[in-house]
């Protein structure tokens, strides 16, 4: 499934929207989420999951190719925690 | 701090002036509902510039009840996994 498939689904299921409008709103959903994460704000989508940000301290690492010691810099990473509803849903093949 | 689904709906209805808040809410629900169904079918979801979601299978294994020490069998389980896209990974680390 790609963004284009989601556009198609929105276009077919929501009446009164043009293809272009459907495309704009799907685009806006992910752009708005990205904007929030960029500002350091986590996202909670009930029934789906949480997108959280974690600050990692710098740590020592090694270049696996050369064996050289390297310093891995401090960074902020994004993680996704699926909600219980999503976890249950994807294991519930009866409703497929 | 943080953004909930209703904050997302609120923001969308502010930027997409041709849509009411209710319409935005229905669309947001439709999008996440269909993503959930795609994962249930075992499909990969790829949102360019954002990231991708895949389903991984955890093999069945033997476990133990930590209270009683009894053996229990843990059945095979499917779990959703998100991999952040390059653009977003760099954006949050900005």
Coordinates of C-alpha atoms in Angstrom, one line a residue:
Chain A
X1 CA 0.0 0.0 0.0
X2 CA 1.3 3.4 -1.0
X3 CA 0.2 7.0 -0.5
X4 CA -1.5 6.7 -3.9
X5 CA -3.6 3.8 -2.7
X6 CA -4.7 5.8 0.3
X7 CA -5.7 8.7 -2.0
X8 CA -7.8 6.3 -4.1
X9 CA -9.5 4.9 -1.0
X10 CA -10.3 8.4 0.3
X11 CA -11.6 9.4 -3.2
X12 CA -13.9 6.3 -3.4
X13 CA -15.1 6.2 0.2
X14 CA -15.6 9.9 0.9
X15 CA -18.2 11.4 -1.4
X16 CA -17.9 14.8 -3.0
X17 CA -14.1 15.1 -3.2
X18 CA -12.1 15.4 -6.4
X19 CA -9.0 13.3 -7.0
X20 CA -6.9 16.4 -6.4
X21 CA -8.7 17.2 -3.1
X22 CA -8.2 13.6 -2.0
X23 CA -4.6 13.8 -2.8
X24 CA -4.2 17.1 -1.0
X25 CA -5.7 15.9 2.2
X26 CA -3.7 12.6 2.3
X27 CA -0.6 14.7 1.7
X28 CA -1.7 17.1 4.4
X29 CA -2.2 14.4 7.0
X30 CA 1.4 13.1 6.7
X31 CA 2.9 16.6 6.3
X32 CA 1.1 17.8 9.5
X33 CA 2.4 14.7 11.4
X34 CA 5.9 15.4 10.1
X35 CA 5.6 19.1 11.2
X36 CA 4.7 18.0 14.7
X37 CA 7.6 15.5 15.0
X38 CA 10.0 18.1 13.6
X39 CA 9.0 20.4 16.5
X40 CA 9.8 17.6 18.9
X41 CA 6.2 16.7 19.6
X42 CA 5.2 13.1 19.8
X43 CA 1.9 11.9 18.1
X44 CA -0.8 9.7 19.6
X45 CA -3.2 8.2 17.1
X46 CA -5.7 6.3 19.2
X47 CA -6.5 2.8 17.8
X48 CA -3.3 2.9 15.7
X49 CA -0.3 3.8 17.8
X50 CA 2.1 6.4 19.1
X51 CA 5.1 8.0 17.3
X52 CA 7.6 8.9 20.0
X53 CA 10.9 10.7 20.0
X54 CA 13.9 9.5 21.9
X55 CA 17.1 11.4 22.6
X56 CA 20.1 9.1 22.4
X57 CA 23.3 10.0 24.1
X58 CA 26.6 9.8 22.2
X59 CA 28.2 6.4 22.4
X60 CA 31.3 4.6 21.2
X61 CA 30.9 2.4 18.2
X62 CA 33.1 0.7 15.7
X63 CA 33.3 0.7 11.9
X64 CA 32.5 -2.9 11.1
X65 CA 34.5 -2.8 7.9
X66 CA 37.8 -1.4 9.3
X67 CA 37.4 -2.1 13.0
X68 CA 38.2 1.5 13.8
X69 CA 36.7 3.1 16.9
X70 CA 34.3 5.8 16.1
X71 CA 32.1 8.1 18.1
X72 CA 28.4 7.8 17.4
X73 CA 27.0 11.3 18.0
X74 CA 24.0 12.2 20.1
X75 CA 20.8 12.0 18.1
X76 CA 17.0 12.1 18.2
X77 CA 15.3 9.1 16.8
X78 CA 11.7 8.3 16.0
X79 CA 10.0 5.1 17.2
X80 CA 6.6 3.7 16.6
X81 CA 4.7 1.9 19.4
X82 CA 1.6 0.1 18.0
X83 CA -1.5 0.3 20.1
X84 CA -3.0 -2.8 21.6
X85 CA -5.9 -2.4 19.2
X86 CA -3.6 -2.6 16.2
X87 CA -1.6 -5.5 17.7
X88 CA -4.8 -7.5 18.3
X89 CA -6.2 -6.6 14.9
X90 CA -3.3 -7.8 12.8
X91 CA -3.4 -11.2 14.7
X92 CA -7.1 -11.5 14.2
X93 CA -7.2 -13.2 10.8
X94 CA -10.9 -14.3 11.4
X95 CA -12.1 -10.9 10.4
X96 CA -10.1 -10.9 7.1
Chain B
X1 CA 2.8 18.2 24.8
X2 CA 2.3 16.1 21.8
X3 CA -0.3 15.8 19.1
X4 CA -3.4 13.6 19.4
X5 CA -5.7 12.4 16.6
X6 CA -8.1 15.3 17.4
X7 CA -5.3 17.8 17.3
X8 CA -4.4 16.5 13.9
X9 CA -8.0 16.8 12.7
X10 CA -8.1 20.3 14.1
X11 CA -5.0 21.4 12.2
X12 CA -6.2 19.8 9.0
X13 CA -9.5 21.6 9.1
X14 CA -7.6 24.9 9.6
X15 CA -5.4 24.4 6.6
X16 CA -8.0 22.7 4.3
X17 CA -10.7 25.4 4.4
X18 CA -12.9 23.5 1.9
X19 CA -13.5 20.8 4.5
X20 CA -15.4 20.8 7.8
X21 CA -13.9 19.5 11.0
X22 CA -16.3 16.5 10.8
X23 CA -15.2 15.7 7.3
X24 CA -11.5 15.9 8.2
X25 CA -12.2 13.5 11.1
X26 CA -14.0 11.0 8.9
X27 CA -11.0 11.2 6.4
X28 CA -8.4 10.8 9.1
X29 CA -10.3 7.8 10.5
X30 CA -10.6 6.3 7.0
X31 CA -6.9 6.6 6.4
X32 CA -5.8 4.9 9.6
X33 CA -8.5 2.3 9.4
X34 CA -7.4 1.3 6.0
X35 CA -3.7 1.2 7.0
X36 CA -4.7 -1.1 9.9
X37 CA -6.6 -3.4 7.5
X38 CA -3.6 -3.4 5.0
X39 CA -1.3 -4.6 7.9
X40 CA -3.9 -7.2 8.9
X41 CA -3.7 -8.6 5.3
X42 CA 0.1 -8.7 5.8
X43 CA 0.7 -5.9 3.3
X44 CA 3.6 -3.5 3.5
X45 CA 2.7 0.2 3.6
X46 CA 5.1 2.7 2.1
X47 CA 4.6 6.4 2.7
X48 CA 7.3 8.2 0.8
X49 CA 9.0 10.9 2.9
X50 CA 7.5 9.5 6.1
X51 CA 8.3 5.8 6.5
X52 CA 7.1 2.3 6.0
X53 CA 5.2 -0.3 8.0
X54 CA 5.7 -4.0 7.7
X55 CA 4.4 -7.0 9.5
X56 CA 6.9 -9.3 11.2
X57 CA 6.1 -12.8 12.4
X58 CA 7.3 -13.9 15.8
X59 CA 7.8 -17.6 15.9
X60 CA 5.9 -19.7 18.4
X61 CA 8.0 -20.5 21.4
X62 CA 8.0 -22.2 24.8
X63 CA 7.7 -19.9 27.8
X64 CA 7.4 -20.2 31.5
X65 CA 4.9 -18.7 33.8
X66 CA 7.2 -16.6 36.0
X67 CA 5.0 -17.1 39.1
X68 CA 4.5 -20.8 39.0
X69 CA 7.4 -21.9 36.8
X70 CA 5.0 -23.9 34.7
X71 CA 5.8 -24.3 31.0
X72 CA 3.4 -22.5 28.6
X73 CA 3.4 -22.4 24.8
X74 CA 3.4 -19.0 23.3
X75 CA 1.7 -19.1 19.9
X76 CA 3.1 -17.5 16.7
X77 CA 2.3 -13.8 16.7
X78 CA 2.4 -11.0 14.1
X79 CA 3.8 -7.6 15.0
X80 CA 3.7 -4.3 13.1
X81 CA 7.1 -2.7 12.6
X82 CA 7.7 0.9 11.5
X83 CA 10.9 2.1 9.8
X84 CA 11.3 5.8 9.6
X85 CA 12.0 7.3 6.1
X86 CA 15.3 9.1 5.4
X87 CA 13.7 12.5 5.1
X88 CA 11.8 12.3 8.4
X89 CA 14.7 10.7 10.2
X90 CA 16.9 13.7 9.2
X91 CA 14.1 16.1 10.0
X92 CA 13.6 15.0 13.6
X93 CA 17.3 15.0 14.2
X94 CA 17.5 18.5 12.8

